[in-house]
PDB file of C-alpha atoms in Angstrom:
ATOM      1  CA  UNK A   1       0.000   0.000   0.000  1.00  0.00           C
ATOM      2  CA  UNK A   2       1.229   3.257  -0.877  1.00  0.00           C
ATOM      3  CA  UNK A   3       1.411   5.903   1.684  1.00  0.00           C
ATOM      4  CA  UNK A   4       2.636   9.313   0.921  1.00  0.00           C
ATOM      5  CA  UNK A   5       4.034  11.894   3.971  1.00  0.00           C
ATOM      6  CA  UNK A   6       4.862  15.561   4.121  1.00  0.00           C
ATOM      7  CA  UNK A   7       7.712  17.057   5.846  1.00  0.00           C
ATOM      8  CA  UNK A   8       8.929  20.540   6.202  1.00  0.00           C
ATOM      9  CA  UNK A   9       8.704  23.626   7.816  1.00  0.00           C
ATOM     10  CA  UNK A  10       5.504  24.865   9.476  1.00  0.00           C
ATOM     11  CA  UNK A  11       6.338  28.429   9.239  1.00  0.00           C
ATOM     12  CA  UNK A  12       8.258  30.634   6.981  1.00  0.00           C
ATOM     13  CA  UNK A  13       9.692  33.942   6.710  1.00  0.00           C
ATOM     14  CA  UNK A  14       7.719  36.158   3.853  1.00  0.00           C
ATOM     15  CA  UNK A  15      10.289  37.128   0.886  1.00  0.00           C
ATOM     16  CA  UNK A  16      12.026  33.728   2.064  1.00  0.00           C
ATOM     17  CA  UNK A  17      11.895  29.746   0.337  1.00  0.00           C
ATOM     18  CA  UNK A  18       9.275  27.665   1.254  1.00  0.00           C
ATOM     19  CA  UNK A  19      10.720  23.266   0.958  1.00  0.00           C
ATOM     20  CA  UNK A  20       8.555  20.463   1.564  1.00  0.00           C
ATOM     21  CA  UNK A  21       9.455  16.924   0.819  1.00  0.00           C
ATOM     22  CA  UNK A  22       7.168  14.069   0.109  1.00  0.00           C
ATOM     23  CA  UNK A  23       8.397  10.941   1.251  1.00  0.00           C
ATOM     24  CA  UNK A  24       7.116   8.018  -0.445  1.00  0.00           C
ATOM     25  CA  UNK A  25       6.807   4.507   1.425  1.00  0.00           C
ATOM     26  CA  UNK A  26       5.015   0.965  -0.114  1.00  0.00           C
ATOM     27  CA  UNK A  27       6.669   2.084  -3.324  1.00  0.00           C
ATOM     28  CA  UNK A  28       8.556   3.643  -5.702  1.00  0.00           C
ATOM     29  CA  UNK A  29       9.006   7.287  -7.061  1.00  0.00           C
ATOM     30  CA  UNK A  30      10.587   5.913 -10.449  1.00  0.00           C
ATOM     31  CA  UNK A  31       7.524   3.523 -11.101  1.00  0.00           C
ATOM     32  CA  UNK A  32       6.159   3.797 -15.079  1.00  0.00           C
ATOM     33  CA  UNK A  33       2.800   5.660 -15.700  1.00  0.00           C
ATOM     34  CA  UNK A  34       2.821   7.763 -12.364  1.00  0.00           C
ATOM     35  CA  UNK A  35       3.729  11.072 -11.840  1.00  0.00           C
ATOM     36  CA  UNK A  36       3.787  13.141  -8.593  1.00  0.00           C
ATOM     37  CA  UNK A  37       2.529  16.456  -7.804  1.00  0.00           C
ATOM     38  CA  UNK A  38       1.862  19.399  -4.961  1.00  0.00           C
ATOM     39  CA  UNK A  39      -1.720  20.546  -4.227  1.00  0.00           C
ATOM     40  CA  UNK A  40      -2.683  23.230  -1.920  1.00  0.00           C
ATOM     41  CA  UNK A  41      -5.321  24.512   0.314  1.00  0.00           C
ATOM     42  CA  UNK A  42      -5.423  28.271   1.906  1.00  0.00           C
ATOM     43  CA  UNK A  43      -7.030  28.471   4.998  1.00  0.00           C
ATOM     44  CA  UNK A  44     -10.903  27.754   4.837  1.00  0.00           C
ATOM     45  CA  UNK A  45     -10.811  28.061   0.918  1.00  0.00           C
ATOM     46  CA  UNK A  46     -10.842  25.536  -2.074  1.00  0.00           C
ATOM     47  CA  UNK A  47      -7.754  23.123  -3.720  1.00  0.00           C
ATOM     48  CA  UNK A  48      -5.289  24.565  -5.968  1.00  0.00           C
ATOM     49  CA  UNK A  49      -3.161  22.809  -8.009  1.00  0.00           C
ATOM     50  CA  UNK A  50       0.281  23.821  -7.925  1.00  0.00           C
ATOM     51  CA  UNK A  51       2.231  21.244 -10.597  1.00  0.00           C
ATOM     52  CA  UNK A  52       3.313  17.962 -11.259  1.00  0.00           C
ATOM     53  CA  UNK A  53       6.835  15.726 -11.688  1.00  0.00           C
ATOM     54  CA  UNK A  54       5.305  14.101 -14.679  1.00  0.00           C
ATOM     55  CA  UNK A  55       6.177  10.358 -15.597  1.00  0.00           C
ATOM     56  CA  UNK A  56       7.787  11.314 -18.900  1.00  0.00           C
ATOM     57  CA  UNK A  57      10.463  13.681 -16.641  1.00  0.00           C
ATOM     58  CA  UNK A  58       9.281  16.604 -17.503  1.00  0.00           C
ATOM     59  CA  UNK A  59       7.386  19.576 -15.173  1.00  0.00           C
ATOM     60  CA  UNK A  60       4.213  21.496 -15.780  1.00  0.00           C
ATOM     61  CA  UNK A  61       3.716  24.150 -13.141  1.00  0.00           C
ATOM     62  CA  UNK A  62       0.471  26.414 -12.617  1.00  0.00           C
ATOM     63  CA  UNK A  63       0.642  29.461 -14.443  1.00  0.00           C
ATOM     64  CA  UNK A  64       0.242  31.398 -11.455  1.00  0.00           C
ATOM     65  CA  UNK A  65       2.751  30.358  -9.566  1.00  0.00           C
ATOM     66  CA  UNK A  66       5.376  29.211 -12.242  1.00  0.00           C
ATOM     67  CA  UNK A  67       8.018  31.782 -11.996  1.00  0.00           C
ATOM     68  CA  UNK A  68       8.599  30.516  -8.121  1.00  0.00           C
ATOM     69  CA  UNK A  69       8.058  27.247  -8.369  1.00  0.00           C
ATOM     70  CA  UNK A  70      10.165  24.131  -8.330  1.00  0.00           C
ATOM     71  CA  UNK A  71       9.318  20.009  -8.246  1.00  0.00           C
ATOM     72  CA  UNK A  72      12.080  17.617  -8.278  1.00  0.00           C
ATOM     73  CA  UNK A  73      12.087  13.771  -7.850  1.00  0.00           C
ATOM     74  CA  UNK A  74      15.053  12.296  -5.875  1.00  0.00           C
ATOM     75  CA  UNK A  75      14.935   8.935  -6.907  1.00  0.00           C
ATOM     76  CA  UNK A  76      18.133   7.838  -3.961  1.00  0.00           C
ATOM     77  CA  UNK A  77      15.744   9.123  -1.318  1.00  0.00           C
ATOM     78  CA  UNK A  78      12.388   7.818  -2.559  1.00  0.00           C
ATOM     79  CA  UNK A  79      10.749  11.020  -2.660  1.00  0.00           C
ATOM     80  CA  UNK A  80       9.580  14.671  -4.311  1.00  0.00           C
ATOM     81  CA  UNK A  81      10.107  17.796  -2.846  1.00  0.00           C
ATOM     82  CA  UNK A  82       8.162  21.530  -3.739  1.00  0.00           C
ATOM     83  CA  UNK A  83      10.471  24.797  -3.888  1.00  0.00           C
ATOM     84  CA  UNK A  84       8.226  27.896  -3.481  1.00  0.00           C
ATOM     85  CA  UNK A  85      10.208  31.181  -3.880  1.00  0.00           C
ATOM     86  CA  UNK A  86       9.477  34.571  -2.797  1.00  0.00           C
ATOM     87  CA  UNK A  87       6.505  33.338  -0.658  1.00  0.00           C
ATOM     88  CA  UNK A  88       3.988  35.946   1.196  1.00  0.00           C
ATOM     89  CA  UNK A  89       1.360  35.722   3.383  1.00  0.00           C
ATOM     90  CA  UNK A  90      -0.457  34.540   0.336  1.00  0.00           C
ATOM     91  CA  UNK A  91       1.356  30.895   0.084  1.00  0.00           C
ATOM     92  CA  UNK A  92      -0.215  30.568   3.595  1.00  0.00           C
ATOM     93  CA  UNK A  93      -1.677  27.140   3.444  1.00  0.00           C
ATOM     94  CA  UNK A  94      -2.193  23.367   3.840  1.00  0.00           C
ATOM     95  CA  UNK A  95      -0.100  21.612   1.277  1.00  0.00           C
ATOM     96  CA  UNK A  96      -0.347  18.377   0.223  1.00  0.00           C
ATOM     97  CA  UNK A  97       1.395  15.833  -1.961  1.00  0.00           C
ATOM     98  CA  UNK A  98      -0.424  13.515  -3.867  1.00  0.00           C
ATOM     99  CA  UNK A  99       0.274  10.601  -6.622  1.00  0.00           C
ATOM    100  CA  UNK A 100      -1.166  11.005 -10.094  1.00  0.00           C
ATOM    101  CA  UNK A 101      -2.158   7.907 -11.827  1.00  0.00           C
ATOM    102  CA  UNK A 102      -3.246   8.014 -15.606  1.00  0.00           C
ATOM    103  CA  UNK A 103      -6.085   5.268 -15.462  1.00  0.00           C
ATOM    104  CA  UNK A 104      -7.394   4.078 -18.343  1.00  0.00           C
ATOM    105  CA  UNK A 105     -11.501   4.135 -17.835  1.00  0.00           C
ATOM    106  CA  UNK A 106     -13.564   1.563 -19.626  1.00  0.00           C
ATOM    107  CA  UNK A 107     -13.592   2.152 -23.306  1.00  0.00           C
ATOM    108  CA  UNK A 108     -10.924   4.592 -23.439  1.00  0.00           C
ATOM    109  CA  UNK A 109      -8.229   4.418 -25.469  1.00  0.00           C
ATOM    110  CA  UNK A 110      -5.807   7.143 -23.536  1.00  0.00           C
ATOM    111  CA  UNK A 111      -4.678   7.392 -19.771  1.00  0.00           C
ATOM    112  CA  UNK A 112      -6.262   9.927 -17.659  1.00  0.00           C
ATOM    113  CA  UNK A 113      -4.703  11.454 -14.713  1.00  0.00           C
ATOM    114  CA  UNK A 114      -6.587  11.288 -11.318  1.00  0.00           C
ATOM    115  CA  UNK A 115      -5.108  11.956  -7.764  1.00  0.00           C
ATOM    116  CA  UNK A 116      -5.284   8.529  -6.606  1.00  0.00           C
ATOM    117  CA  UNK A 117      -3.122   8.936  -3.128  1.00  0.00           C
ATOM    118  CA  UNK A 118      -3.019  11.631  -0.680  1.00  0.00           C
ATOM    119  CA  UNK A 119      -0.705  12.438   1.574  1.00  0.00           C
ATOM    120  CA  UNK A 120      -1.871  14.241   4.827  1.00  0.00           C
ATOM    121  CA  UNK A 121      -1.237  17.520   4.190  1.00  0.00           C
ATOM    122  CA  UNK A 122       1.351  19.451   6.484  1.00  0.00           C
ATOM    123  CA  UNK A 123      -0.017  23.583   7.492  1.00  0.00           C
ATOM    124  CA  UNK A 124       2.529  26.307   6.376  1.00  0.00           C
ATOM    125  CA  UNK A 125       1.943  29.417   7.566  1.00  0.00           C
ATOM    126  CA  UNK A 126       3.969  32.488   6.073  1.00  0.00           C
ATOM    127  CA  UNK A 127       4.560  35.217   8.846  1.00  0.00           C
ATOM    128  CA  UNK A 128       7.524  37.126  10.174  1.00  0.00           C
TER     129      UNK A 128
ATOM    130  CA  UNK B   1      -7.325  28.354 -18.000  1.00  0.00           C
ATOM    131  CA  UNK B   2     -10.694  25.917 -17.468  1.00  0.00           C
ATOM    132  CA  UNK B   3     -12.616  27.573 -14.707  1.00  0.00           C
ATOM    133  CA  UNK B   4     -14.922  24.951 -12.560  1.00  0.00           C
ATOM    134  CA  UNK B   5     -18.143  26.036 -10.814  1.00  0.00           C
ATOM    135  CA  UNK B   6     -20.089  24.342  -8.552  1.00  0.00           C
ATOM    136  CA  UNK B   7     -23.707  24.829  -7.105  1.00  0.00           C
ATOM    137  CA  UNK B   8     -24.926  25.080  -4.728  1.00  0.00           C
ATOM    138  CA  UNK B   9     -21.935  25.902  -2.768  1.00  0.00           C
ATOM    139  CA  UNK B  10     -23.611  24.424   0.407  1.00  0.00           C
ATOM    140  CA  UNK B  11     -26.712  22.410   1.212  1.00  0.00           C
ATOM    141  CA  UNK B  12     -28.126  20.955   4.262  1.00  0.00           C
ATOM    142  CA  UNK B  13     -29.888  17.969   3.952  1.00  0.00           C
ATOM    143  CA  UNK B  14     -31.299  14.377   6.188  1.00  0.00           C
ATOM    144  CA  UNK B  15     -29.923  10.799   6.424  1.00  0.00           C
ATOM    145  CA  UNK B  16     -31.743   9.155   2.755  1.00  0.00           C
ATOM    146  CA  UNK B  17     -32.557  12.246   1.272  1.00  0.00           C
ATOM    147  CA  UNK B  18     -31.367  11.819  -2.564  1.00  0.00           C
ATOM    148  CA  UNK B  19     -28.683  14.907  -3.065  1.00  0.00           C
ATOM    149  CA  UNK B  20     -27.223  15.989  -6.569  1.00  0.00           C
ATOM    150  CA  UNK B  21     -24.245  18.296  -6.390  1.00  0.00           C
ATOM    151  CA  UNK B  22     -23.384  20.308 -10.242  1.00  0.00           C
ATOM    152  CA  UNK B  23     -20.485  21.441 -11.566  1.00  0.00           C
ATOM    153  CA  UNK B  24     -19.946  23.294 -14.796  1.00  0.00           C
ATOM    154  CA  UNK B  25     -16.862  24.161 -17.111  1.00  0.00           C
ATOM    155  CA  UNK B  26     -15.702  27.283 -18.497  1.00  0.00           C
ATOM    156  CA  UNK B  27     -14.965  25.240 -21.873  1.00  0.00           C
ATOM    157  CA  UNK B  28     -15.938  21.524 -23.048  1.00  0.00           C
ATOM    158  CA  UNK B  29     -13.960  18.976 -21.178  1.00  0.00           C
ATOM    159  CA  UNK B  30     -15.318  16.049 -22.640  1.00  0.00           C
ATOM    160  CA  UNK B  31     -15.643  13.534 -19.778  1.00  0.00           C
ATOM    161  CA  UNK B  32     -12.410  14.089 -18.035  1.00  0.00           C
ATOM    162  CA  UNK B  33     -14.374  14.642 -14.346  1.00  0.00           C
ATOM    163  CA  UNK B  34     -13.148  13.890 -11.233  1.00  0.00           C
ATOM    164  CA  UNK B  35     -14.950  14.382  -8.061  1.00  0.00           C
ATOM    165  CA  UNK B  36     -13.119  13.666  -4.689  1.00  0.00           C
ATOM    166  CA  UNK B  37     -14.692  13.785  -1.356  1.00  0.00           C
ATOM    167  CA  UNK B  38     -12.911  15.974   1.911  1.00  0.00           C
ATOM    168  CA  UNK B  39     -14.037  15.528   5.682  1.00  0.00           C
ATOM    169  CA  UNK B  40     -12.666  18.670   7.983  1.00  0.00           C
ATOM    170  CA  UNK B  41      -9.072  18.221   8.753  1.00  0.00           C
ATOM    171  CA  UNK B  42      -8.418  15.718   6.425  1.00  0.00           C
ATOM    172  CA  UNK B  43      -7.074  15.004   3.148  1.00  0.00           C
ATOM    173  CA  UNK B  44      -9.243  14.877  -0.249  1.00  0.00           C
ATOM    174  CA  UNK B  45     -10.366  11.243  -1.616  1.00  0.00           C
ATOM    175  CA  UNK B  46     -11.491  10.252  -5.275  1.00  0.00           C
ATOM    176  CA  UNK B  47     -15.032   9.268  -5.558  1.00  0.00           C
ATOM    177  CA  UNK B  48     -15.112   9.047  -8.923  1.00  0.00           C
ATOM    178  CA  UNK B  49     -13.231   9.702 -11.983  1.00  0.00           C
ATOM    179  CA  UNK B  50     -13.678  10.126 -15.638  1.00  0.00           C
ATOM    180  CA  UNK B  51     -17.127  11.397 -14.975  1.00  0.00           C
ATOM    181  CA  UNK B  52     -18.814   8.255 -13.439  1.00  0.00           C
ATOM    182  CA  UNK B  53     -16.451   5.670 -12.716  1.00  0.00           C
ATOM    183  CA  UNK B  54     -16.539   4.412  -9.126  1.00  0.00           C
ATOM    184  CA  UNK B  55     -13.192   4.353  -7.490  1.00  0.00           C
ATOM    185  CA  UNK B  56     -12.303   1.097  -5.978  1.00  0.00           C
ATOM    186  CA  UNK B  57     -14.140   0.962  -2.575  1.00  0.00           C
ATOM    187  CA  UNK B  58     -16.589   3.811  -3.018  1.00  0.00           C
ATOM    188  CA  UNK B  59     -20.097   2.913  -2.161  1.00  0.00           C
ATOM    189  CA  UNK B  60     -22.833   2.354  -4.884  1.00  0.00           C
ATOM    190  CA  UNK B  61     -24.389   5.082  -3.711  1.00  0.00           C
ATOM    191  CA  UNK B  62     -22.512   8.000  -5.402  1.00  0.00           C
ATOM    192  CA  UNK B  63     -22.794   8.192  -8.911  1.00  0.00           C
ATOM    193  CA  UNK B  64     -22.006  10.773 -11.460  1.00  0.00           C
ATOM    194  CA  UNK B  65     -23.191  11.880 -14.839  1.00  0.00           C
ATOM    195  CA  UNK B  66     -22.904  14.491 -17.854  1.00  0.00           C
ATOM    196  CA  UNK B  67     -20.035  15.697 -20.124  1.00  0.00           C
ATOM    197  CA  UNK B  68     -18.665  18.448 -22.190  1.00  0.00           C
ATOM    198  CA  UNK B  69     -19.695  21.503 -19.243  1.00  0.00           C
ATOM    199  CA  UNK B  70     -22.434  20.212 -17.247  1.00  0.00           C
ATOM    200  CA  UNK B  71     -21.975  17.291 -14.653  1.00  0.00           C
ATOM    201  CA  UNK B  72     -23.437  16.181 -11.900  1.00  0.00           C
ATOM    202  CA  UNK B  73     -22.445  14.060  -8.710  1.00  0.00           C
ATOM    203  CA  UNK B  74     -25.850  12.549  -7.169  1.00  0.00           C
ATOM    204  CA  UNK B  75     -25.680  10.858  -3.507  1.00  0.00           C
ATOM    205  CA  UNK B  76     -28.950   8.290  -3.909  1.00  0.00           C
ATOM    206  CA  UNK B  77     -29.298   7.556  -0.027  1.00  0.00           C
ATOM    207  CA  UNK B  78     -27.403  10.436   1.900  1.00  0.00           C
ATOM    208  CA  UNK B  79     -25.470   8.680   5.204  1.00  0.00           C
ATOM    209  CA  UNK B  80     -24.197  10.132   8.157  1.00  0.00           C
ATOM    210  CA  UNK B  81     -20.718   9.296   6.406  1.00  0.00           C
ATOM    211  CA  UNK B  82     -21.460  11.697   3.469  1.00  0.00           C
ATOM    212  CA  UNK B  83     -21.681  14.986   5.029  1.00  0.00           C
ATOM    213  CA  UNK B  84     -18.358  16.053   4.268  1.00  0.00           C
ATOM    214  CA  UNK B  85     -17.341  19.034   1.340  1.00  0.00           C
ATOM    215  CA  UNK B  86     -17.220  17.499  -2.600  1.00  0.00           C
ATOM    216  CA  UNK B  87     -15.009  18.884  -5.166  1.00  0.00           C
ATOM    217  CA  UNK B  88     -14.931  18.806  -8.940  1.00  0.00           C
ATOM    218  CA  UNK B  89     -11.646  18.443 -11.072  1.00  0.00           C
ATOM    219  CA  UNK B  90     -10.805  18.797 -14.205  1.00  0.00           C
ATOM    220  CA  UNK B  91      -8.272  16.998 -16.276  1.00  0.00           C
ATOM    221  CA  UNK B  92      -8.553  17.371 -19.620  1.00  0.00           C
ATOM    222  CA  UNK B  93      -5.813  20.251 -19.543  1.00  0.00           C
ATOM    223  CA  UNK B  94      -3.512  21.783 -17.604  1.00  0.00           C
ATOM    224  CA  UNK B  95      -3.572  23.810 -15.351  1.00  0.00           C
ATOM    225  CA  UNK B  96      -5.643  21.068 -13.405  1.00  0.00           C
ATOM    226  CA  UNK B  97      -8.145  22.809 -11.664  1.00  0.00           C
ATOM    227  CA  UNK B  98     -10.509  22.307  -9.230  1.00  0.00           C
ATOM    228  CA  UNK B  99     -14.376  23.534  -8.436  1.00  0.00           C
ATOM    229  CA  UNK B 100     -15.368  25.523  -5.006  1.00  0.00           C
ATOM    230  CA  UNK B 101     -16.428  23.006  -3.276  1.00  0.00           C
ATOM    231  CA  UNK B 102     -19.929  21.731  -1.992  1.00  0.00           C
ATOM    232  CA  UNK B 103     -20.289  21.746   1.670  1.00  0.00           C
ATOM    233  CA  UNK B 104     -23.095  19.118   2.336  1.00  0.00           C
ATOM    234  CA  UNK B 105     -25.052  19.511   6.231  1.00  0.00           C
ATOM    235  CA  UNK B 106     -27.146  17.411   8.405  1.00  0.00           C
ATOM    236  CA  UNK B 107     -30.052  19.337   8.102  1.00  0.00           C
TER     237      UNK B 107
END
């Protein structure tokens, strides 16, 4: 079974780097067809996406937060991490990792991505 | 970007009361609809995807429906389980985004 785990600081410094790692256990990061992404959650408000280490190696970020943001896969380690730049009271939130699986429905041809695994979510709150 | 809105944004309703939650896109999406499930404090958890495909271990109960904008997640027997927020998702391009929310209430 594959559980997924946040780690990182619980409060950062605005202007200043916000790192959180995603430690993977039950498997592997480098397994074929999944890819592994951050997702976020301000205080009392909806999900945001915030990008994905996609199975093919490459990185799509959300538009609005592209210019700050990093995902990287360390394969030695067994886990993903999220670099968020320049971070403000904004970037305040719950963040959570999550596996992306591209299922292939009944009568599709194609994969299609759904957030299959959760991890719990870890609270980062950006004050000085 | 593919905006995703939900309605009603909150509802209060009784153990078996039959309770359909909507969400429409800005754009067609075809059927690439996910809706996921969040209890307070906790993390999100896929109900169904692809517009009405159960997820493994997801009671009968929960269903889903439409495609292109308009779909619709419908709770046939409402149990005291269920009252929890539900969330659409898109996937049909990125960025992946995500609907509102529906807070559902024990009326």
């Amino acid at each position: 079974q594959v559980q997924l785990q946040e780690s990182g600081p619980g409060l950062v410094k605005p202007s200043q780097t916000l790192s959180l790692t995603c430690a993977v256990s039950g498997g592997s990061v480098s397994s074929g067809g999944y890819s592994w992404s951050w997702i976020r959650q301000p205080p009392g408000k909806g999900l945001e996406w915030i990008g994905y280490f996609y199975y093919s190696g490459s990185t799509y970020y959300n538009p609005s937060l592209k210019s700050r943001v990093t995902i990287s896969l360390d394969t030695s380690e067994n886990q993903f991490s999220l670099k968020l730049s320049s971070v403000s009271a904004a970037d305040t939130a719950v963040y959570y990792c999550a596996r992306v699986y591209a299922v292939v429905p009944p009568g599709w041809l194609t994969g299609f991505d759904i957030f299959d695994i959760w991890g719990q979510g870890t609270v980062v709150t950006v004050s000085s | 970007d593919i905006q995703m809105t939900q309605s009603p944004s909150s509802l209060s309703a009784s153990v078996g009361d039959r309770v359909t939650i909507t969400c429409r896109a800005s754009q067609s999406i075809r059927s690439y609809l996910n809706w996921y499930q969040q209890k307070p404090g906790t993390a999100p958890n896929l109900l169904i995807y692809a517009t009405s495909n159960l997820q493994s271990g997801v009671p009968s109960r929960f269903s889903g429906s439409g495609s292109g904008t308009d779909f619709s997640l419908t709770i046939s027997s409402l149990q005291p389980e269920d009252f929890a927020t539900y969330y659409c998702q898109q996937s049909y391009s990125t960025p992946l985004t995500f609907g509102g929310g529906t807070k559902v209430e024990i009326k």
